[in-house]
Structures are given as structure tokens and as C-alpha cells.
Amino acid sequence: MTEVYNVVLNGRVIPGWDHEEVRDNLAVLFKITPEKTEWFLSGNAITIKKNIDHKKGLMLMRLLEEAGADCKLTRQDGSIPGLPVADKKDAPECSVCGIVQPNHANHMTDKPYSNSVARPSRPSQHTYQNDLSQYVDKNRQRYMELFARFDENEGAYVISWNWPAFFLTAWWFFYRKLYVWALVSIGAGILVSALAPILTLPFHIGIGVSANFLYYRHAKKKIHKLRMESPTGDIGPTLSEEGGVTYKVPACIALALMVLIFLAVVIPKLMNSGAETTLWKIDTNAVLRPTFHTTEGI
């Protein structure tokens, strides 16, 4: 009979990882909102996968650890693979993992990972910078300098300015492949124009001061997602495809808008022009039509 295992989240992040970053990574991994992943980092051990084989268990552990979450693989009886199963009556309980193990001195220390398997560290700063630079592509030097300011502030917002985003709004978002924000800016722009045109300038200013940070957050999430999904760690080709800029989407949208404008403006005018010509012909015929008189009955 094949032995089965459980994958357990220990309820904390791996040392050196940012709590918010791990929360966002888990949200991408489990396809849920970041708020719901707080439960996984509450400090309590949670079994997230039961009765799976050893290979699948290790694969899931790798994904979780690459997301920055501390986890472990256990047997059905709660023991850790690679360590002998103990008689719970006689063996001590590990103060770190809560698992009863004999000869467990290495694990029963103040160092929570002293007996763990080698855990993946965060991507090195060099790797992170290379990924980010490759993702940005066009004008990478300018954006890397801006992103460095956000990194220095631990990923929090720092005021910056983006002239293209200020003038182009949704077009810039489309160009940089921030499609969700492009649609949001279109909707917000329509509302502002319809309800409060006086707020048009503040609306553009708001996009100008927030565009760089939105792009920074978007790029980081994309890179983390790709790194978790890639079993080999080679995400270079995918980064180039997912990141960079696109001319096709803005061009297609511009073409679609021109077609809509033509249908909405030009065709009705042509139809009205045709109707006026018909009426003119009718009136002309009425004027030119001869009138016959009769003297009958006089």
C-alpha cells in the first residue's frame, strides 16, 4: 500500500519574508482574495492537503515555500518523513512542530528550521532585479530607478509622477498591459465627464501620481506568480511575453472606436441627407406637376 501524507501550513512566514508579500503570494497560489489568506498566517498549524503521495506533497511544499509560507510534510500519524516514528507515551514532544519524535534534539532548539529540509530562500536581489528589468523592457532604466524607491520604502507608496499616464490615462495602461486598470480608468473617466467635468484635471493628476506604483505592484505580482508556476525556475521567455509593452491592443481599440464613431455619426448623417433629397424631389414634383381646370358646370 502506498504511504500517503498531509501538507501542513505552520501559520507563519519563512524568516526574511514580508508578511504582506507572502499573503499576496498565497492569494495568487490559491486563487482567493488576500484577506482570506490571513487565516493561513494566523499562527495556527493548518492541514491544507490530506492523503497525497510523497511526490505531490513535495511539489506542493515547494510552491508554498516559494511563496514564503512555512510548511511541513507529515505522515498520517503526524510524524515527519525521514524521522523514526515514536511511541508517544515515552517520547518527548517537539516544542517547535508539536510532533512526538525520539532522538529529536536537533529539532528541539530555539532555531525553528534547524532540522528542516533545505528551504528555498527568497529570490536574490540580483535575480529579482533581472526579472523586474526584463518584465519592464521599454524604458527599463527609468522604471527601475522608480521601483527602487518603492523597494526602499518596503513596497509602500512613494509619490512619483508619470507624464505619459497623465496625458494618455487608459491608453498608457493598455500600452503597459495593465488591462484591468485601463478599464477602471475608462469607467472612471466616463463618470467624471458625465457627472463632474470640473474634476477632469484632478482625475488626470490622480493617474499621473499613482501610475508608477500601480505598475510596480502589478509587475511584482506577475513575477511572483510566474516563479511559483514555473517548476524549473526559468521564466525568462514568459517574462518577455507577459511583460513589456503592446501596440496591438491600443491600435485595435483605436480602430474599434473609429468604426463606432463612423457608425454613430456618419451613417445617420448620410441617412438624413438621403431623406432630405427624397423630400426635395417630392416637393419639386408637386411644383412642376400641371394643374388641369375644367369649365364643366359653369
XYZ file of C-alpha atoms in Angstrom:
298
model
C 0.000 0.000 0.000
C 1.366 3.394 -0.959
C 2.040 5.642 2.011
C 0.135 8.919 2.000
C 0.969 12.259 3.552
C -0.500 15.565 4.680
C 0.808 19.041 3.862
C 0.576 21.361 6.854
C 0.967 25.146 6.939
C 2.595 26.201 10.205
C 0.721 29.512 10.272
C 3.739 31.764 9.799
C 6.034 33.144 7.128
C 9.564 31.960 6.488
C 12.028 34.325 8.250
C 13.144 37.109 5.945
C 9.864 37.274 4.055
C 7.420 40.153 4.301
C 4.021 39.184 5.748
C 2.020 41.170 3.198
C 4.056 39.805 0.314
C 3.507 36.204 1.453
C -0.191 36.909 1.888
C -0.420 38.181 -1.707
C 1.581 35.202 -2.994
C -0.745 32.739 -1.262
C -3.730 34.585 -2.707
C -2.336 34.031 -6.209
C -1.498 30.396 -5.459
C -4.924 29.515 -4.034
C -6.839 31.941 -6.297
C -8.583 33.699 -3.416
C -8.566 37.249 -2.061
C -5.554 38.342 0.041
C -7.838 38.926 3.029
C -8.838 35.255 3.105
C -5.208 34.106 3.190
C -4.695 35.786 6.578
C -6.207 32.624 8.037
C -3.194 30.657 6.763
C -0.815 33.021 8.597
C -2.722 33.227 11.881
C -0.067 31.354 13.879
C -2.002 28.078 13.974
C -0.998 24.944 12.068
C -3.476 24.134 9.295
C -3.608 20.950 7.218
C -4.313 22.133 3.687
C -3.917 18.843 1.794
C -4.550 15.305 3.038
C -3.839 11.818 1.736
C -1.487 12.640 -1.133
C 1.589 10.762 -2.276
C 5.101 11.821 -1.372
C 5.953 13.359 -4.762
C 2.844 15.542 -4.881
C 3.386 16.525 -1.267
C 6.909 17.732 -2.006
C 5.693 19.659 -5.062
C 3.030 21.446 -3.019
C 5.559 22.190 -0.270
C 7.864 23.743 -2.828
C 5.108 26.021 -4.124
C 4.196 27.102 -0.599
C 7.803 27.736 0.385
C 8.470 29.678 -2.807
C 5.501 31.824 -1.790
C 7.230 32.429 1.560
C 4.956 30.280 3.757
C 6.432 27.948 6.386
C 5.066 24.415 5.931
C 5.859 20.754 6.527
C 5.064 17.306 5.151
C 3.766 14.780 7.681
C 2.643 11.182 7.688
C -0.900 10.245 8.601
C 0.185 9.614 12.196
C 1.662 13.110 12.411
C 5.321 12.119 12.156
C 7.709 13.792 9.754
C 9.163 11.703 6.866
C 12.818 10.840 7.396
C 12.456 10.646 11.170
C 11.553 7.434 13.027
C 8.030 7.035 14.375
C 7.964 7.156 18.169
C 5.892 5.723 20.970
C 4.009 8.827 22.072
C 3.941 7.663 25.671
C 7.706 7.634 26.059
C 8.973 10.132 23.501
C 9.242 13.887 24.090
C 7.156 16.386 22.169
C 8.940 18.852 19.914
C 8.446 22.388 21.180
C 8.625 23.743 17.639
C 6.438 21.495 15.499
C 4.442 19.702 18.198
C 5.343 16.281 16.757
C 6.407 13.498 19.114
C 9.797 12.202 17.956
C 12.602 10.204 19.610
C 16.174 11.486 19.404
C 14.720 14.803 18.347
C 17.340 17.015 19.961
C 18.265 18.821 16.752
C 14.673 19.898 16.192
C 14.037 20.835 19.840
C 16.006 24.054 19.778
C 15.219 27.701 19.613
C 16.019 27.614 15.891
C 12.749 26.750 14.163
C 14.370 25.393 10.991
C 17.419 23.598 12.389
C 16.175 20.138 11.372
C 14.093 21.162 8.379
C 14.867 20.259 4.837
C 16.690 22.978 2.950
C 14.215 25.752 2.415
C 14.241 27.980 -0.633
C 15.364 31.448 0.217
C 13.853 34.496 -1.300
C 14.989 35.165 -4.832
C 18.289 37.001 -4.623
C 18.307 40.730 -5.151
C 20.205 40.159 -8.372
C 17.574 37.707 -9.655
C 14.756 40.000 -8.569
C 16.272 42.983 -10.350
C 16.858 40.951 -13.509
C 13.278 39.673 -13.506
C 11.879 43.147 -12.975
C 14.100 44.670 -15.641
C 13.143 42.003 -18.169
C 9.459 42.420 -17.367
C 9.520 46.214 -17.851
C 11.501 46.086 -21.119
C 10.972 49.567 -22.643
C 12.444 52.490 -20.631
C 13.638 49.969 -18.050
C 16.297 52.239 -16.555
C 13.761 54.913 -15.655
C 11.296 52.457 -14.165
C 13.968 50.517 -12.277
C 15.013 53.748 -10.571
C 11.389 54.435 -9.623
C 10.820 50.870 -8.418
C 13.968 51.058 -6.291
C 12.350 53.909 -4.357
C 9.306 51.746 -3.629
C 11.570 48.865 -2.559
C 13.473 51.161 -0.209
C 10.140 52.069 1.381
C 9.392 48.344 1.919
C 6.990 48.210 -1.005
C 4.853 51.108 0.216
C 3.761 54.071 -1.886
C 6.185 56.889 -2.585
C 4.995 59.886 -4.569
C 6.167 59.897 -8.185
C 4.994 61.281 -11.497
C 4.290 59.743 -14.903
C 3.673 62.200 -17.740
C 2.507 59.652 -20.348
C -0.059 58.257 -17.909
C -1.219 61.790 -17.058
C -1.955 62.626 -20.701
C -2.971 59.218 -22.063
C -4.700 57.669 -18.999
C -6.271 54.392 -20.190
C -4.093 54.264 -23.312
C -0.952 54.119 -21.155
C -2.430 51.301 -19.057
C -3.240 49.351 -22.221
C 0.260 50.027 -23.563
C 1.819 48.615 -20.373
C -0.615 45.653 -20.285
C -2.414 46.787 -17.136
C -5.739 45.879 -18.674
C -7.826 45.917 -15.504
C -6.628 49.395 -14.580
C -7.238 50.526 -18.166
C -10.888 49.512 -17.905
C -11.174 51.101 -14.459
C -9.766 54.389 -15.759
C -12.157 54.328 -18.740
C -15.149 53.810 -16.463
C -13.982 56.468 -14.017
C -13.292 58.901 -16.860
C -16.790 58.444 -18.276
C -18.340 59.061 -14.856
C -16.224 62.160 -14.273
C -17.060 63.593 -17.707
C -20.769 62.938 -17.264
C -21.251 63.931 -13.623
C -18.496 66.403 -12.770
C -16.450 67.685 -15.739
C -14.688 70.103 -13.413
C -12.893 67.092 -11.891
C -11.302 66.060 -15.189
C -7.947 67.667 -14.374
C -7.768 66.202 -10.822
C -8.648 62.830 -12.353
C -5.678 63.035 -14.731
C -3.405 64.184 -11.899
C -4.508 61.219 -9.794
C -3.497 58.837 -12.552
C -0.201 60.655 -13.031
C 0.823 60.266 -9.375
C -0.362 56.668 -8.988
C 0.576 55.040 -12.316
C 4.171 54.138 -11.402
C 3.146 52.497 -8.131
C 0.315 50.557 -9.780
C 2.763 49.336 -12.406
C 5.281 48.360 -9.711
C 2.706 46.317 -7.764
C 1.420 44.706 -10.954
C 4.919 43.712 -12.094
C 5.853 42.209 -8.715
C 2.688 40.115 -8.540
C 3.176 38.876 -12.086
C 6.782 37.889 -11.388
C 5.889 36.087 -8.139
C 3.078 34.225 -9.883
C 5.334 33.136 -12.734
C 8.061 31.989 -10.337
C 5.582 29.870 -8.386
C 4.110 28.334 -11.528
C 7.435 27.518 -13.187
C 8.815 24.190 -11.925
C 12.232 24.843 -13.495
C 12.577 28.429 -12.341
C 13.305 29.562 -15.914
C 10.747 32.294 -16.511
C 12.721 34.432 -18.954
C 10.644 33.719 -22.088
C 7.388 34.031 -20.159
C 8.502 37.330 -18.621
C 9.125 38.765 -22.063
C 5.713 37.597 -23.244
C 3.729 38.685 -20.177
C 5.598 41.948 -19.644
C 6.937 44.669 -21.872
C 4.598 46.811 -23.910
C 1.998 46.231 -26.595
C 0.986 48.325 -29.574
C -1.595 45.864 -30.849
C -4.177 46.336 -28.114
C -4.248 50.177 -28.256
C -4.284 50.035 -32.066
C -7.198 47.579 -32.141
C -9.141 49.650 -29.621
C -8.486 52.852 -31.587
C -9.684 51.145 -34.765
C -12.807 49.883 -33.000
C -13.533 53.383 -31.697
C -13.193 54.862 -35.176
C -15.632 52.278 -36.523
C -18.097 53.074 -33.737
C -17.782 56.810 -34.389
C -18.394 56.210 -38.090
C -21.471 54.119 -37.351
C -22.803 56.585 -34.796
C -22.146 59.854 -36.658
C -21.503 59.429 -40.361
C -24.187 56.887 -41.235
C -27.050 58.833 -39.574
C -25.943 61.944 -41.472
C -25.943 60.024 -44.735
C -29.402 58.690 -43.973
C -30.675 62.178 -43.128
C -29.133 63.544 -46.303
C -30.898 60.849 -48.330
C -34.223 61.630 -46.675
C -33.847 65.365 -47.411
C -33.116 64.597 -51.079
C -36.255 62.471 -51.324
C -38.366 65.211 -49.771
C -36.887 67.770 -52.180
C -37.809 65.571 -55.127
C -41.333 65.190 -53.830
C -41.702 68.956 -53.377
C -40.261 69.597 -56.843
C -42.686 67.197 -58.425
C -45.551 68.893 -56.634
C -44.499 72.280 -58.000
C -43.898 71.099 -61.543
C -46.985 68.896 -61.762
C -49.510 70.600 -64.184
C -52.890 71.566 -62.802
C -55.909 70.829 -65.007
C -59.034 73.007 -64.889
C -62.425 72.254 -66.328
C -65.250 74.529 -67.263
C -67.738 71.815 -66.825
C -70.637 73.018 -64.700
C -70.083 76.714 -65.381
